[in-house]
Structures are given as structure tokens and as C-alpha cells.
Amino acid sequence: MAAALRGLGLLQGRARVAAAAGASFGRSGRRVTVRAGAAAAAAAALPSAGRSYGSDAKEEEELRVRYLDDEHKGIVVLGLNRSRAKNALNKNILKMMSKAVDTLKSDKNVRTVIFRSEVPGIFCAGADLKERAKMHASEVGSFVSKARATINEMANLPVPTIAAIDGIALGGGLELALACDIRVAASTAKMGLVETKLAIIPGAGGTQRLPRTIGVSLAKELIFSARVVDGDEAKSIGLISHVVEQNEAGDAAYRRALALAREFLPQVDLVTGLAIEEACYAQTIPTKDRIEGLLAFKEKRPPRYKGE
């Protein structure tokens, strides 16, 4: 990773500001009831990317939060909804995303979180450069730091997270998706860290998460060239886990993400799993033997357990 940073350092001489990223939170607790039996039918019953967005979304609706019910209970869907700005990440979205993450991480009923867009053809076009242009130079650094911290909080959610990429995911938009555990994309989706075209570098985790996902050398190549890849190429290089053909509704990746989330529901949730691990650890080795094992390690000798 040091090598990756040295390589990226060549770009920093030209950098003036770092790229921003984040997401948003809408009216907390909005609940949508899903009654279809199969995953595909359930996805169809939900508001699709092609049908559920407004051109004049209010600030509090720039991210829609849905707690699914019935056989999907435990799945929360966060839908980006800034159609006029192509879901560009701004101050309000950062604030809303931080609030959302804070709520979700303490909700023991949440089992999986899906990030999607409710704007056709767009996942997230990156930072809101129009808003950025109006910022004073002293505001930019704190804004980027807040974006990085918010995406880190999202990455640290104690439940599986899935990014459903049904359209363009550039710059901070891809950084947001990289912070998710799993990425699903339509074959027609376009993805890339394109900041070097603006004489800057990814500033919300892209220089770190992309190399960890696809390898240092290839990550350097994509970042230095600002290349954009489609869903098929993204799958071939390991950037995403699943690629699907886009459908007429424009929400094929979301439907696949929902099906994956349903597979996770019957499994043990993280809180319960950690409790089981703690209980099993305490019962595996008697306390005296644990002490002997640690003491033997310290003294660089074979352990002498009870009964040996």
C-alpha cells in the first residue's frame, strides 16, 4: 500500500482539493410493506429506479429510507434521490447519511442494508462540484474530512451492506460503493475514479479501498488514467461481485441485491454471532490452561497443560 501511496503522491503536486463523497438520510422510519413471495416479485413490488423519483425532491427526501416487512423484514433500503443533481454528494447528503448510519448501527432489528439509487441511469455522479465551487477554500478540507469519516462509518456498520449500481458511479459515488461489503451492478453501469481529470485525487477512501479490492497495480492504472469501466469489465477485474443484464425498469442490480439480502436473513445476525463466539471461547479452554498457554508463549517453551 505504501507503493500505491508513493505513486499517487506524483499527482499530489497538482492537487488543489480532494474529491468529496457521502450519502444522505431522509425521513426516519419510513416503512414499506412487501407482500410478494419470491425475491424477484418482491423487488417488482417495491418502488423501482425507473418509477420512484421526483425532480424536485426536498432536502429531507434526498435519501429515502425504507424498512421492508414480511419475508424481507430486517432489510433496510437507502435510496439516493437527487435527480436534478444526478445524486451528487453535497453537505445535506453527508449530514443525512451520518444520521442514518448512526440510527442503523444501533438498531438490532436491521440485518442487511442496501444502497441504491431511485434516479434512472444514475447511482451517484460523485461530489457536487457546483456546491464545491461556492465553498470558501477553508471549508473544503473539513468537507472532505467529513465525507471520508461518514463513508468510514458506513463501512463499519455491523451488518452486511450491498451497493446496487444500476447506473453511473463516478468519483465519490464509486467510493461510496467501495465501502459496501458487496457490489452488484448492471452490465450497462459505468464506474470509475475520475478525479485525476480535475487535477485532484480520490479523497474519500478510493486510494485505499480500490487497491484492496482489485490490487495495487490495477488500481493505480485506473486512478491515473481516470478510466471508466462497465459492469462486465468491473466483474472481470473483481471490482463487483455480480453483474446482471439491465431490465426495462432500470433496477436489475437492485433486484439482485434484494435477492442476496434475502439469502442473508436466515443466517445468524452479527450481535448474536459475537455472543456465541464469546461463549464458545470461554468454554473451549479452562482458565488455568489459558494462563499456562500465555505463560509458555512468553517463556518460549512448550505449554504444560493439565493432565499432560
Short mmCIF file of C-alpha atoms in Angstrom, two decimals:
data_model
loop_
_atom_site.label_atom_id
_atom_site.label_comp_id
_atom_site.label_asym_id
_atom_site.label_seq_id
_atom_site.Cartn_x
_atom_site.Cartn_y
_atom_site.Cartn_z
CA MET A 1 0.00 0.00 0.00
CA ALA A 2 2.97 2.31 0.61
CA ALA A 3 3.89 1.80 -3.01
CA ALA A 4 0.39 2.83 -4.04
CA LEU A 5 0.62 5.98 -1.98
CA ARG A 6 4.04 6.85 -3.41
CA GLY A 7 2.62 6.50 -6.87
CA LEU A 8 -0.38 8.61 -6.02
CA GLY A 9 1.98 11.17 -4.49
CA LEU A 10 3.08 12.07 -8.01
CA LEU A 11 -0.37 13.51 -8.55
CA GLN A 12 -0.50 15.50 -5.34
CA GLY A 13 1.69 18.30 -6.63
CA ARG A 14 -1.17 19.29 -8.91
CA ALA A 15 -3.94 18.63 -6.41
CA ARG A 16 -5.81 21.65 -5.06
CA VAL A 17 -8.64 19.97 -3.25
CA ALA A 18 -9.65 16.39 -2.60
CA ALA A 19 -12.75 14.77 -4.03
CA ALA A 20 -15.67 14.51 -1.67
CA ALA A 21 -18.10 11.71 -1.02
CA GLY A 22 -21.05 10.85 1.27
CA ALA A 23 -24.71 9.99 1.21
CA SER A 24 -27.96 11.05 2.82
CA PHE A 25 -30.81 10.23 5.13
CA GLY A 26 -34.45 11.06 4.72
CA ARG A 27 -37.47 10.81 7.00
CA SER A 28 -36.50 8.25 9.57
CA GLY A 29 -38.58 5.15 9.90
CA ARG A 30 -40.44 5.31 6.60
CA ARG A 31 -41.77 1.78 6.17
CA VAL A 32 -42.77 -0.03 3.00
CA THR A 33 -44.68 -3.29 3.21
CA VAL A 34 -43.71 -6.01 0.73
CA ARG A 35 -46.06 -8.93 0.23
CA ALA A 36 -44.65 -10.81 -2.78
CA GLY A 37 -43.33 -14.31 -2.19
CA ALA A 38 -40.24 -14.62 -4.39
CA ALA A 39 -37.34 -12.20 -4.34
CA ALA A 40 -37.86 -11.02 -7.91
CA ALA A 41 -41.56 -10.48 -7.35
CA ALA A 42 -40.81 -8.66 -4.13
CA ALA A 43 -38.40 -6.37 -5.90
CA ALA A 44 -41.02 -5.64 -8.53
CA ALA A 45 -43.47 -4.71 -5.77
CA LEU A 46 -41.03 -2.14 -4.41
CA PRO A 47 -40.66 1.30 -5.98
CA SER A 48 -38.25 0.74 -8.85
CA ALA A 49 -35.46 3.01 -10.01
CA GLY A 50 -37.46 3.77 -13.13
CA ARG A 51 -40.63 4.78 -11.31
CA SER A 52 -39.76 6.22 -7.93
CA TYR A 53 -38.13 9.61 -8.02
CA GLY A 54 -39.10 13.23 -8.06
CA SER A 55 -37.46 16.05 -9.99
CA ASP A 56 -37.96 18.44 -7.09
CA ALA A 57 -37.02 16.33 -4.09
CA LYS A 58 -36.92 18.24 -0.83
CA GLU A 59 -33.73 18.11 1.22
CA GLU A 60 -35.25 15.70 3.70
CA GLU A 61 -36.17 13.37 0.82
CA GLU A 62 -32.76 13.30 -0.88
CA LEU A 63 -32.25 9.92 0.67
CA ARG A 64 -35.29 7.68 1.13
CA VAL A 65 -35.14 5.14 3.93
CA ARG A 66 -37.33 2.04 3.72
CA TYR A 67 -37.65 -0.70 6.32
CA LEU A 68 -39.02 -3.72 4.49
CA ASP A 69 -41.55 -6.09 6.07
CA ASP A 70 -42.84 -9.65 5.94
CA GLU A 71 -40.32 -12.04 4.35
CA HIS A 72 -37.96 -9.08 3.86
CA LYS A 73 -38.08 -7.94 7.46
CA GLY A 74 -34.62 -6.88 8.57
CA ILE A 75 -33.65 -5.38 5.19
CA VAL A 76 -33.28 -1.61 5.03
CA VAL A 77 -33.06 0.16 1.67
CA LEU A 78 -31.40 3.56 1.39
CA GLY A 79 -32.27 5.24 -1.90
CA LEU A 80 -30.40 8.27 -3.24
CA ASN A 81 -32.91 10.72 -4.70
CA ARG A 82 -31.30 13.90 -6.11
CA SER A 83 -32.38 13.56 -9.73
CA ARG A 84 -31.58 17.11 -10.82
CA ALA A 85 -28.02 16.76 -9.49
CA LYS A 86 -27.50 13.13 -10.59
CA ASN A 87 -27.32 12.15 -6.91
CA ALA A 88 -24.23 14.32 -6.44
CA LEU A 89 -22.95 14.31 -2.87
CA ASN A 90 -23.44 17.58 -1.01
CA LYS A 91 -23.42 18.87 2.56
CA ASN A 92 -27.01 17.85 3.17
CA ILE A 93 -26.42 14.29 1.96
CA LEU A 94 -23.38 13.95 4.21
CA LYS A 95 -25.41 15.12 7.18
CA MET A 96 -28.28 12.77 6.36
CA MET A 97 -26.01 9.79 5.75
CA SER A 98 -24.28 10.33 9.08
CA LYS A 99 -27.65 10.45 10.82
CA ALA A 100 -28.79 7.31 9.00
CA VAL A 101 -25.69 5.33 9.87
CA ASP A 102 -25.94 6.38 13.50
CA THR A 103 -29.52 5.12 13.63
CA LEU A 104 -28.89 1.87 11.79
CA LYS A 105 -25.82 0.80 13.75
CA SER A 106 -27.79 0.77 17.00
CA ASP A 107 -30.89 -0.93 15.59
CA LYS A 108 -30.67 -4.65 16.40
CA ASN A 109 -33.55 -5.42 14.04
CA VAL A 110 -31.52 -4.40 10.99
CA ARG A 111 -29.89 -7.37 9.28
CA THR A 112 -28.81 -6.04 5.86
CA VAL A 113 -28.59 -2.58 4.28
CA ILE A 114 -28.92 -1.97 0.52
CA PHE A 115 -27.69 1.27 -1.04
CA ARG A 116 -29.38 2.10 -4.34
CA SER A 117 -30.50 5.00 -6.49
CA GLU A 118 -34.05 5.99 -7.24
CA VAL A 119 -32.90 8.06 -10.22
CA PRO A 120 -32.87 6.21 -13.56
CA GLY A 121 -29.43 5.59 -15.03
CA ILE A 122 -27.53 7.07 -12.09
CA PHE A 123 -26.08 5.57 -8.94
CA CYS A 124 -24.04 8.61 -7.91
CA ALA A 125 -22.10 11.01 -10.14
CA GLY A 126 -19.68 11.98 -7.34
CA ALA A 127 -19.19 15.21 -5.45
CA ASP A 128 -21.50 18.15 -6.01
CA LEU A 129 -18.99 20.37 -7.82
CA LYS A 130 -21.45 23.26 -8.11
CA GLU A 131 -21.73 23.38 -4.33
CA ARG A 132 -17.96 22.90 -4.04
CA ALA A 133 -17.31 25.92 -6.27
CA LYS A 134 -19.24 28.11 -3.83
CA MET A 135 -17.23 26.95 -0.82
CA HIS A 136 -14.51 29.08 0.70
CA ALA A 137 -11.09 27.45 0.48
CA SER A 138 -11.12 26.94 4.25
CA GLU A 139 -14.32 24.87 4.02
CA VAL A 140 -13.07 22.31 1.52
CA GLY A 141 -10.72 20.42 3.84
CA SER A 142 -13.33 19.96 6.57
CA PHE A 143 -15.94 18.94 4.00
CA VAL A 144 -13.69 16.24 2.55
CA SER A 145 -12.76 15.04 6.05
CA LYS A 146 -16.43 14.79 6.93
CA ALA A 147 -17.09 12.85 3.73
CA ARG A 148 -14.28 10.41 4.48
CA ALA A 149 -15.44 9.95 8.07
CA THR A 150 -19.06 9.39 7.02
CA ILE A 151 -18.13 6.75 4.45
CA ASN A 152 -15.90 5.07 7.05
CA GLU A 153 -18.85 4.95 9.44
CA MET A 154 -20.90 3.35 6.72
CA ALA A 155 -18.16 0.79 6.07
CA ASN A 156 -18.17 -0.06 9.77
CA LEU A 157 -21.88 -0.83 10.03
CA PRO A 158 -22.21 -4.13 11.97
CA VAL A 159 -24.42 -5.72 9.28
CA PRO A 160 -23.81 -6.68 5.64
CA THR A 161 -24.08 -3.79 3.18
CA ILE A 162 -24.79 -4.12 -0.56
CA ALA A 163 -24.38 -1.45 -3.23
CA ALA A 164 -26.84 -1.85 -6.11
CA ILE A 165 -25.27 0.01 -9.04
CA ASP A 166 -27.86 0.44 -11.78
CA GLY A 167 -26.18 3.39 -13.46
CA ILE A 168 -23.22 5.74 -13.32
CA ALA A 169 -20.99 5.56 -10.22
CA LEU A 170 -18.11 8.01 -10.53
CA GLY A 171 -15.66 9.54 -8.08
CA GLY A 172 -17.27 9.75 -4.66
CA GLY A 173 -20.13 7.61 -5.92
CA LEU A 174 -17.78 4.69 -6.53
CA GLU A 175 -16.03 5.39 -3.23
CA LEU A 176 -19.40 5.02 -1.51
CA ALA A 177 -19.96 1.69 -3.28
CA LEU A 178 -16.43 0.51 -2.41
CA ALA A 179 -17.25 0.99 1.26
CA CYS A 180 -20.03 -1.61 0.97
CA ASP A 181 -19.31 -5.29 1.62
CA ILE A 182 -20.78 -6.40 -1.71
CA ARG A 183 -21.31 -4.60 -5.02
CA VAL A 184 -23.84 -5.64 -7.66
CA ALA A 185 -24.02 -3.81 -10.99
CA ALA A 186 -25.97 -3.81 -14.21
CA SER A 187 -23.90 -4.58 -17.29
CA THR A 188 -24.68 -1.08 -18.57
CA ALA A 189 -23.43 0.65 -15.41
CA LYS A 190 -20.35 2.87 -15.63
CA MET A 191 -17.81 3.04 -12.81
CA GLY A 192 -14.56 4.89 -12.23
CA LEU A 193 -12.45 7.12 -10.01
CA VAL A 194 -12.14 10.04 -12.41
CA GLU A 195 -10.68 12.71 -10.12
CA THR A 196 -7.34 12.98 -11.94
CA LYS A 197 -9.20 14.60 -14.84
CA LEU A 198 -9.74 17.50 -12.43
CA ALA A 199 -6.09 17.53 -11.24
CA ILE A 200 -7.08 16.02 -7.89
CA ILE A 201 -7.11 12.51 -6.41
CA PRO A 202 -9.85 10.41 -4.75
CA GLY A 203 -10.35 11.85 -1.29
CA ALA A 204 -12.97 9.66 0.40
CA GLY A 205 -11.18 6.33 0.62
CA GLY A 206 -10.71 5.48 -3.05
CA THR A 207 -6.91 5.32 -2.91
CA GLN A 208 -7.18 2.76 -0.12
CA ARG A 209 -10.26 0.67 -0.86
CA LEU A 210 -9.74 0.26 -4.60
CA PRO A 211 -6.24 -1.31 -4.24
CA ARG A 212 -7.55 -3.58 -1.51
CA THR A 213 -10.35 -4.68 -3.84
CA ILE A 214 -8.62 -5.18 -7.22
CA GLY A 215 -4.91 -5.00 -6.39
CA VAL A 216 -2.40 -2.15 -6.23
CA SER A 217 -1.15 -2.19 -9.83
CA LEU A 218 -4.55 -2.21 -11.47
CA ALA A 219 -5.90 0.35 -9.02
CA LYS A 220 -3.04 2.70 -9.94
CA GLU A 221 -3.81 2.21 -13.61
CA LEU A 222 -7.50 3.07 -13.21
CA ILE A 223 -6.83 6.05 -10.94
CA PHE A 224 -4.00 7.53 -13.05
CA SER A 225 -5.98 7.14 -16.28
CA ALA A 226 -9.38 8.10 -14.82
CA ARG A 227 -10.73 5.19 -16.87
CA VAL A 228 -14.41 4.28 -16.68
CA VAL A 229 -15.42 0.60 -16.88
CA ASP A 230 -18.80 -1.01 -17.50
CA GLY A 231 -20.41 -3.74 -15.44
CA ASP A 232 -18.88 -6.62 -17.37
CA GLU A 233 -15.33 -5.30 -17.10
CA ALA A 234 -15.88 -4.40 -13.45
CA LYS A 235 -16.84 -8.02 -12.79
CA SER A 236 -13.80 -9.34 -14.69
CA ILE A 237 -11.37 -7.30 -12.55
CA GLY A 238 -13.10 -8.07 -9.25
CA LEU A 239 -14.50 -4.59 -8.66
CA ILE A 240 -18.01 -6.02 -8.27
CA SER A 241 -19.31 -9.41 -7.16
CA HIS A 242 -22.25 -9.79 -9.56
CA VAL A 243 -23.18 -8.34 -12.95
CA VAL A 244 -26.72 -8.57 -14.36
CA GLU A 245 -28.38 -7.51 -17.59
CA GLN A 246 -30.35 -4.32 -17.17
CA ASN A 247 -34.15 -4.55 -17.38
CA GLU A 248 -36.80 -2.16 -18.67
CA ALA A 249 -37.43 -0.76 -15.20
CA GLY A 250 -33.74 0.08 -14.81
CA ASP A 251 -33.42 -1.66 -11.43
CA ALA A 252 -31.86 -5.06 -12.26
CA ALA A 253 -28.92 -4.57 -9.86
CA TYR A 254 -31.30 -3.62 -7.07
CA ARG A 255 -33.40 -6.74 -7.64
CA ARG A 256 -30.26 -8.90 -7.50
CA ALA A 257 -29.13 -7.12 -4.33
CA LEU A 258 -32.54 -7.75 -2.76
CA ALA A 259 -32.28 -11.45 -3.60
CA LEU A 260 -28.83 -11.58 -1.97
CA ALA A 261 -30.11 -9.77 1.10
CA ARG A 262 -32.88 -12.36 1.43
CA GLU A 263 -30.26 -15.11 1.45
CA PHE A 264 -28.61 -13.43 4.42
CA LEU A 265 -31.76 -13.16 6.54
CA PRO A 266 -31.89 -16.77 7.83
CA GLN A 267 -28.27 -16.61 8.98
CA VAL A 268 -27.19 -15.62 12.46
CA ASP A 269 -27.03 -11.87 12.92
CA LEU A 270 -23.71 -10.30 13.95
CA VAL A 271 -24.67 -9.43 17.52
CA THR A 272 -25.86 -12.98 18.20
CA GLY A 273 -22.85 -14.43 16.40
CA LEU A 274 -20.40 -12.45 18.52
CA ALA A 275 -22.19 -13.53 21.68
CA ILE A 276 -21.94 -17.18 20.58
CA GLU A 277 -18.25 -16.72 19.81
CA GLU A 278 -17.65 -15.22 23.25
CA ALA A 279 -19.48 -18.06 24.98
CA CYS A 280 -17.63 -20.71 22.98
CA TYR A 281 -14.26 -19.09 23.60
CA ALA A 282 -14.88 -19.06 27.33
CA GLN A 283 -15.71 -22.79 27.29
CA THR A 284 -13.01 -24.02 24.92
CA ILE A 285 -10.01 -23.86 27.25
CA PRO A 286 -10.06 -23.83 31.07
CA THR A 287 -8.82 -20.59 32.61
CA LYS A 288 -5.71 -22.23 34.11
CA ASP A 289 -4.76 -23.69 30.76
CA ARG A 290 -5.20 -20.33 29.05
CA ILE A 291 -2.84 -18.80 31.58
CA GLU A 292 -0.36 -21.65 31.04
CA GLY A 293 -0.55 -21.19 27.28
CA LEU A 294 0.22 -17.48 27.51
CA LEU A 295 2.98 -18.06 30.05
CA ALA A 296 4.59 -20.73 27.84
CA PHE A 297 4.49 -18.36 24.89
CA LYS A 298 6.18 -15.66 26.95
CA GLU A 299 8.86 -18.07 28.19
CA LYS A 300 9.33 -19.57 24.71
CA ARG A 301 8.69 -23.14 25.82
CA PRO A 302 6.07 -25.82 25.08
CA PRO A 303 2.95 -25.43 27.24
CA ARG A 304 2.34 -27.97 30.01
CA TYR A 305 -1.43 -28.31 30.16
CA LYS A 306 -3.26 -30.09 32.99
CA GLY A 307 -3.18 -33.84 32.59
CA GLU A 308 -0.10 -33.89 30.36
#
